[in-house]
Amino acid sequence: MKIKFLNILKEGVIDYPFKNTRKLTIINDEGKKVDVQCELAQKPEEKQQGLLHRYSLCDNCGVLFDSDRNSGYHMVDMKFPIEMIFINGGQVVEIISAGIDEENISPTDSFSMNLEVNDGFSKKNNISVGNNIIY
C-alpha cells in the first residue's frame, strides 16, 4: 500500500511562497542571461515540503534547495511535472525531468543545490549541463 505524503504533511503545511527569496541567473548556451526568481527552501520543513500542495509555478520562478547531502527525491503527491537543475561549483551538472508520482529520483553527479522549475524550462531557455550560474 502506497502512503500518500500529502496526508502526512497536511497539518504542518508551510504557506507559499517561502519567506526567503533570491534571484539566480543562468548563462545559457547562447551566452544570454536567464533570470529565475527563487524561493529558498532552507528550513528542514521547507525542504521536506518542497513544491507539494502547489498547482504551478510562474514561468521564470523556482524553488532553490541548498543540499547538505546528495540524496534522492520523490514526486509523490505532486500536482505538476517539474525539472530539477542540479548545480555544483557554480555550474549546471545535471538536468532531470520528474513526472508526477515518480519516486527515487537521484542525480548521478554530486551537487550543492537543486533548482526546481517547470518541466521544459531548460529546453525553452536553451539551458544545458555546463552552463554557469550567477547567484
PDB file of C-alpha atoms in Angstrom:
ATOM      1  CA  MET A   1       0.000   0.000   0.000  1.00  0.00           C
ATOM      2  CA  LYS A   2       1.394   3.379  -1.040  1.00  0.00           C
ATOM      3  CA  ILE A   3       1.204   6.062   1.668  1.00  0.00           C
ATOM      4  CA  LYS A   4       0.446   9.495   0.315  1.00  0.00           C
ATOM      5  CA  PHE A   5       2.765  12.141   1.807  1.00  0.00           C
ATOM      6  CA  LEU A   6       0.115  14.826   1.307  1.00  0.00           C
ATOM      7  CA  ASN A   7      -1.952  13.323   4.121  1.00  0.00           C
ATOM      8  CA  ILE A   8       1.061  13.074   6.414  1.00  0.00           C
ATOM      9  CA  LEU A   9       2.172  16.673   5.866  1.00  0.00           C
ATOM     10  CA  LYS A  10      -1.273  18.298   5.766  1.00  0.00           C
ATOM     11  CA  GLU A  11      -1.182  19.545   9.361  1.00  0.00           C
ATOM     12  CA  GLY A  12       2.259  21.164   9.043  1.00  0.00           C
ATOM     13  CA  VAL A  13       1.848  22.827   5.649  1.00  0.00           C
ATOM     14  CA  ILE A  14       4.018  25.908   5.234  1.00  0.00           C
ATOM     15  CA  ASP A  15       2.478  28.835   3.381  1.00  0.00           C
ATOM     16  CA  TYR A  16       3.793  29.707  -0.052  1.00  0.00           C
ATOM     17  CA  PRO A  17       5.822  31.482  -1.138  1.00  0.00           C
ATOM     18  CA  PHE A  18       8.659  30.613   1.221  1.00  0.00           C
ATOM     19  CA  LYS A  19       9.821  33.648   3.183  1.00  0.00           C
ATOM     20  CA  ASN A  20      13.348  33.971   1.759  1.00  0.00           C
ATOM     21  CA  THR A  21      13.927  34.666  -1.934  1.00  0.00           C
ATOM     22  CA  ARG A  22      16.845  35.265  -4.246  1.00  0.00           C
ATOM     23  CA  LYS A  23      17.401  35.895  -7.942  1.00  0.00           C
ATOM     24  CA  LEU A  24      19.566  33.310  -9.666  1.00  0.00           C
ATOM     25  CA  THR A  25      20.920  33.856 -13.183  1.00  0.00           C
ATOM     26  CA  ILE A  26      21.874  31.100 -15.610  1.00  0.00           C
ATOM     27  CA  ILE A  27      24.094  31.901 -18.589  1.00  0.00           C
ATOM     28  CA  ASN A  28      22.525  29.752 -21.307  1.00  0.00           C
ATOM     29  CA  ASP A  29      24.022  28.078 -24.392  1.00  0.00           C
ATOM     30  CA  GLU A  30      23.773  31.341 -26.367  1.00  0.00           C
ATOM     31  CA  GLY A  31      25.517  33.358 -23.641  1.00  0.00           C
ATOM     32  CA  LYS A  32      22.271  35.069 -22.663  1.00  0.00           C
ATOM     33  CA  LYS A  33      21.204  35.605 -19.052  1.00  0.00           C
ATOM     34  CA  VAL A  34      18.137  33.720 -17.856  1.00  0.00           C
ATOM     35  CA  ASP A  35      16.908  35.101 -14.531  1.00  0.00           C
ATOM     36  CA  VAL A  36      14.988  32.854 -12.162  1.00  0.00           C
ATOM     37  CA  GLN A  37      13.178  34.275  -9.147  1.00  0.00           C
ATOM     38  CA  CYS A  38      13.755  31.619  -6.491  1.00  0.00           C
ATOM     39  CA  GLU A  39      12.138  30.857  -3.197  1.00  0.00           C
ATOM     40  CA  LEU A  40      14.784  29.429  -0.876  1.00  0.00           C
ATOM     41  CA  ALA A  41      13.948  26.128   0.821  1.00  0.00           C
ATOM     42  CA  GLN A  42      16.258  26.455   3.810  1.00  0.00           C
ATOM     43  CA  LYS A  43      14.424  25.188   6.876  1.00  0.00           C
ATOM     44  CA  PRO A  44      14.038  21.407   7.224  1.00  0.00           C
ATOM     45  CA  GLU A  45      10.255  21.690   6.929  1.00  0.00           C
ATOM     46  CA  GLU A  46      10.569  23.799   3.748  1.00  0.00           C
ATOM     47  CA  LYS A  47      12.937  21.232   2.241  1.00  0.00           C
ATOM     48  CA  GLN A  48      10.585  18.394   3.155  1.00  0.00           C
ATOM     49  CA  GLN A  49       7.525  20.135   1.730  1.00  0.00           C
ATOM     50  CA  GLY A  50       9.193  21.455  -1.415  1.00  0.00           C
ATOM     51  CA  LEU A  51       6.560  22.003  -4.091  1.00  0.00           C
ATOM     52  CA  LEU A  52       3.889  19.809  -2.512  1.00  0.00           C
ATOM     53  CA  HIS A  53       0.456  21.441  -2.283  1.00  0.00           C
ATOM     54  CA  ARG A  54       1.115  23.694  -5.276  1.00  0.00           C
ATOM     55  CA  TYR A  55      -0.513  23.510  -8.653  1.00  0.00           C
ATOM     56  CA  SER A  56       2.009  25.518 -10.679  1.00  0.00           C
ATOM     57  CA  LEU A  57       4.977  27.883 -10.791  1.00  0.00           C
ATOM     58  CA  CYS A  58       5.245  31.080 -12.839  1.00  0.00           C
ATOM     59  CA  ASP A  59       7.386  30.828 -15.997  1.00  0.00           C
ATOM     60  CA  ASN A  60      10.658  32.105 -14.530  1.00  0.00           C
ATOM     61  CA  CYS A  61      10.106  31.046 -10.925  1.00  0.00           C
ATOM     62  CA  GLY A  62      11.579  28.169  -8.989  1.00  0.00           C
ATOM     63  CA  VAL A  63      12.469  26.768  -5.603  1.00  0.00           C
ATOM     64  CA  LEU A  64      16.159  26.534  -4.743  1.00  0.00           C
ATOM     65  CA  PHE A  65      17.301  23.874  -2.299  1.00  0.00           C
ATOM     66  CA  ASP A  66      20.749  24.059  -0.771  1.00  0.00           C
ATOM     67  CA  SER A  67      21.810  20.490  -0.178  1.00  0.00           C
ATOM     68  CA  ASP A  68      23.774  19.246   2.759  1.00  0.00           C
ATOM     69  CA  ARG A  69      23.530  15.740   1.357  1.00  0.00           C
ATOM     70  CA  ASN A  70      23.318  14.100  -2.031  1.00  0.00           C
ATOM     71  CA  SER A  71      20.108  12.154  -1.804  1.00  0.00           C
ATOM     72  CA  GLY A  72      17.173  11.080  -3.870  1.00  0.00           C
ATOM     73  CA  TYR A  73      13.943  12.987  -4.414  1.00  0.00           C
ATOM     74  CA  HIS A  74      10.351  11.906  -4.812  1.00  0.00           C
ATOM     75  CA  MET A  75       7.358  13.380  -6.620  1.00  0.00           C
ATOM     76  CA  VAL A  76       4.680  11.621  -4.590  1.00  0.00           C
ATOM     77  CA  ASP A  77       1.565  13.812  -4.365  1.00  0.00           C
ATOM     78  CA  MET A  78       2.953  16.429  -6.779  1.00  0.00           C
ATOM     79  CA  LYS A  79       0.338  18.212  -8.870  1.00  0.00           C
ATOM     80  CA  PHE A  80       2.518  19.050 -11.903  1.00  0.00           C
ATOM     81  CA  PRO A  81       5.746  17.800 -13.539  1.00  0.00           C
ATOM     82  CA  ILE A  82       8.969  19.683 -12.868  1.00  0.00           C
ATOM     83  CA  GLU A  83      12.576  19.827 -13.928  1.00  0.00           C
ATOM     84  CA  MET A  84      15.401  19.571 -11.433  1.00  0.00           C
ATOM     85  CA  ILE A  85      18.509  21.538 -12.324  1.00  0.00           C
ATOM     86  CA  PHE A  86      21.375  20.293 -10.174  1.00  0.00           C
ATOM     87  CA  ILE A  87      24.176  22.779  -9.521  1.00  0.00           C
ATOM     88  CA  ASN A  88      27.699  22.326  -8.206  1.00  0.00           C
ATOM     89  CA  GLY A  89      30.598  24.773  -8.184  1.00  0.00           C
ATOM     90  CA  GLY A  90      28.580  27.449  -9.981  1.00  0.00           C
ATOM     91  CA  GLN A  91      27.675  25.205 -12.931  1.00  0.00           C
ATOM     92  CA  VAL A  92      24.749  23.082 -14.056  1.00  0.00           C
ATOM     93  CA  VAL A  93      25.875  19.467 -13.564  1.00  0.00           C
ATOM     94  CA  GLU A  94      22.666  17.603 -14.402  1.00  0.00           C
ATOM     95  CA  ILE A  95      19.070  18.234 -15.509  1.00  0.00           C
ATOM     96  CA  ILE A  96      16.345  15.703 -14.739  1.00  0.00           C
ATOM     97  CA  SER A  97      12.665  15.859 -15.707  1.00  0.00           C
ATOM     98  CA  ALA A  98      10.428  14.495 -12.974  1.00  0.00           C
ATOM     99  CA  GLY A  99       6.884  13.366 -13.598  1.00  0.00           C
ATOM    100  CA  ILE A 100       4.002  13.195 -11.165  1.00  0.00           C
ATOM    101  CA  ASP A 101       4.333  10.390  -8.578  1.00  0.00           C
ATOM    102  CA  GLU A 102       7.853   9.433  -9.703  1.00  0.00           C
ATOM    103  CA  GLU A 103       9.957   8.055  -6.863  1.00  0.00           C
ATOM    104  CA  ASN A 104      13.659   7.872  -6.016  1.00  0.00           C
ATOM    105  CA  ILE A 105      14.990  10.423  -8.479  1.00  0.00           C
ATOM    106  CA  SER A 106      18.736  10.617  -7.945  1.00  0.00           C
ATOM    107  CA  PRO A 107      21.291  12.631  -9.884  1.00  0.00           C
ATOM    108  CA  THR A 108      24.443  10.803 -10.928  1.00  0.00           C
ATOM    109  CA  ASP A 109      26.744  13.759 -10.210  1.00  0.00           C
ATOM    110  CA  SER A 110      27.349  15.342  -6.815  1.00  0.00           C
ATOM    111  CA  PHE A 111      25.630  18.690  -6.308  1.00  0.00           C
ATOM    112  CA  SER A 112      25.344  21.503  -3.803  1.00  0.00           C
ATOM    113  CA  MET A 113      21.995  22.933  -4.957  1.00  0.00           C
ATOM    114  CA  ASN A 114      18.844  21.801  -6.696  1.00  0.00           C
ATOM    115  CA  LEU A 115      16.738  24.325  -8.598  1.00  0.00           C
ATOM    116  CA  GLU A 116      13.210  23.071  -9.248  1.00  0.00           C
ATOM    117  CA  VAL A 117      11.371  24.740 -12.129  1.00  0.00           C
ATOM    118  CA  ASN A 118       8.545  23.925 -14.542  1.00  0.00           C
ATOM    119  CA  ASP A 119       9.131  20.923 -16.786  1.00  0.00           C
ATOM    120  CA  GLY A 120      10.554  22.069 -20.137  1.00  0.00           C
ATOM    121  CA  PHE A 121      12.206  25.171 -18.661  1.00  0.00           C
ATOM    122  CA  SER A 122      15.713  24.178 -19.795  1.00  0.00           C
ATOM    123  CA  LYS A 123      14.719  23.432 -23.372  1.00  0.00           C
ATOM    124  CA  LYS A 124      12.655  26.619 -23.624  1.00  0.00           C
ATOM    125  CA  ASN A 125      15.593  28.706 -22.321  1.00  0.00           C
ATOM    126  CA  ASN A 126      18.484  26.821 -24.030  1.00  0.00           C
ATOM    127  CA  ILE A 127      19.977  25.670 -20.737  1.00  0.00           C
ATOM    128  CA  SER A 128      22.238  22.628 -20.578  1.00  0.00           C
ATOM    129  CA  VAL A 129      24.869  20.899 -18.488  1.00  0.00           C
ATOM    130  CA  GLY A 130      27.966  23.099 -18.126  1.00  0.00           C
ATOM    131  CA  ASN A 131      26.106  26.420 -18.116  1.00  0.00           C
ATOM    132  CA  ASN A 132      27.344  28.870 -15.486  1.00  0.00           C
ATOM    133  CA  ILE A 133      25.256  30.148 -12.586  1.00  0.00           C
ATOM    134  CA  ILE A 134      25.413  33.628 -11.046  1.00  0.00           C
ATOM    135  CA  TYR A 135      23.997  33.967  -7.515  1.00  0.00           C
TER     136      TYR A 135
END
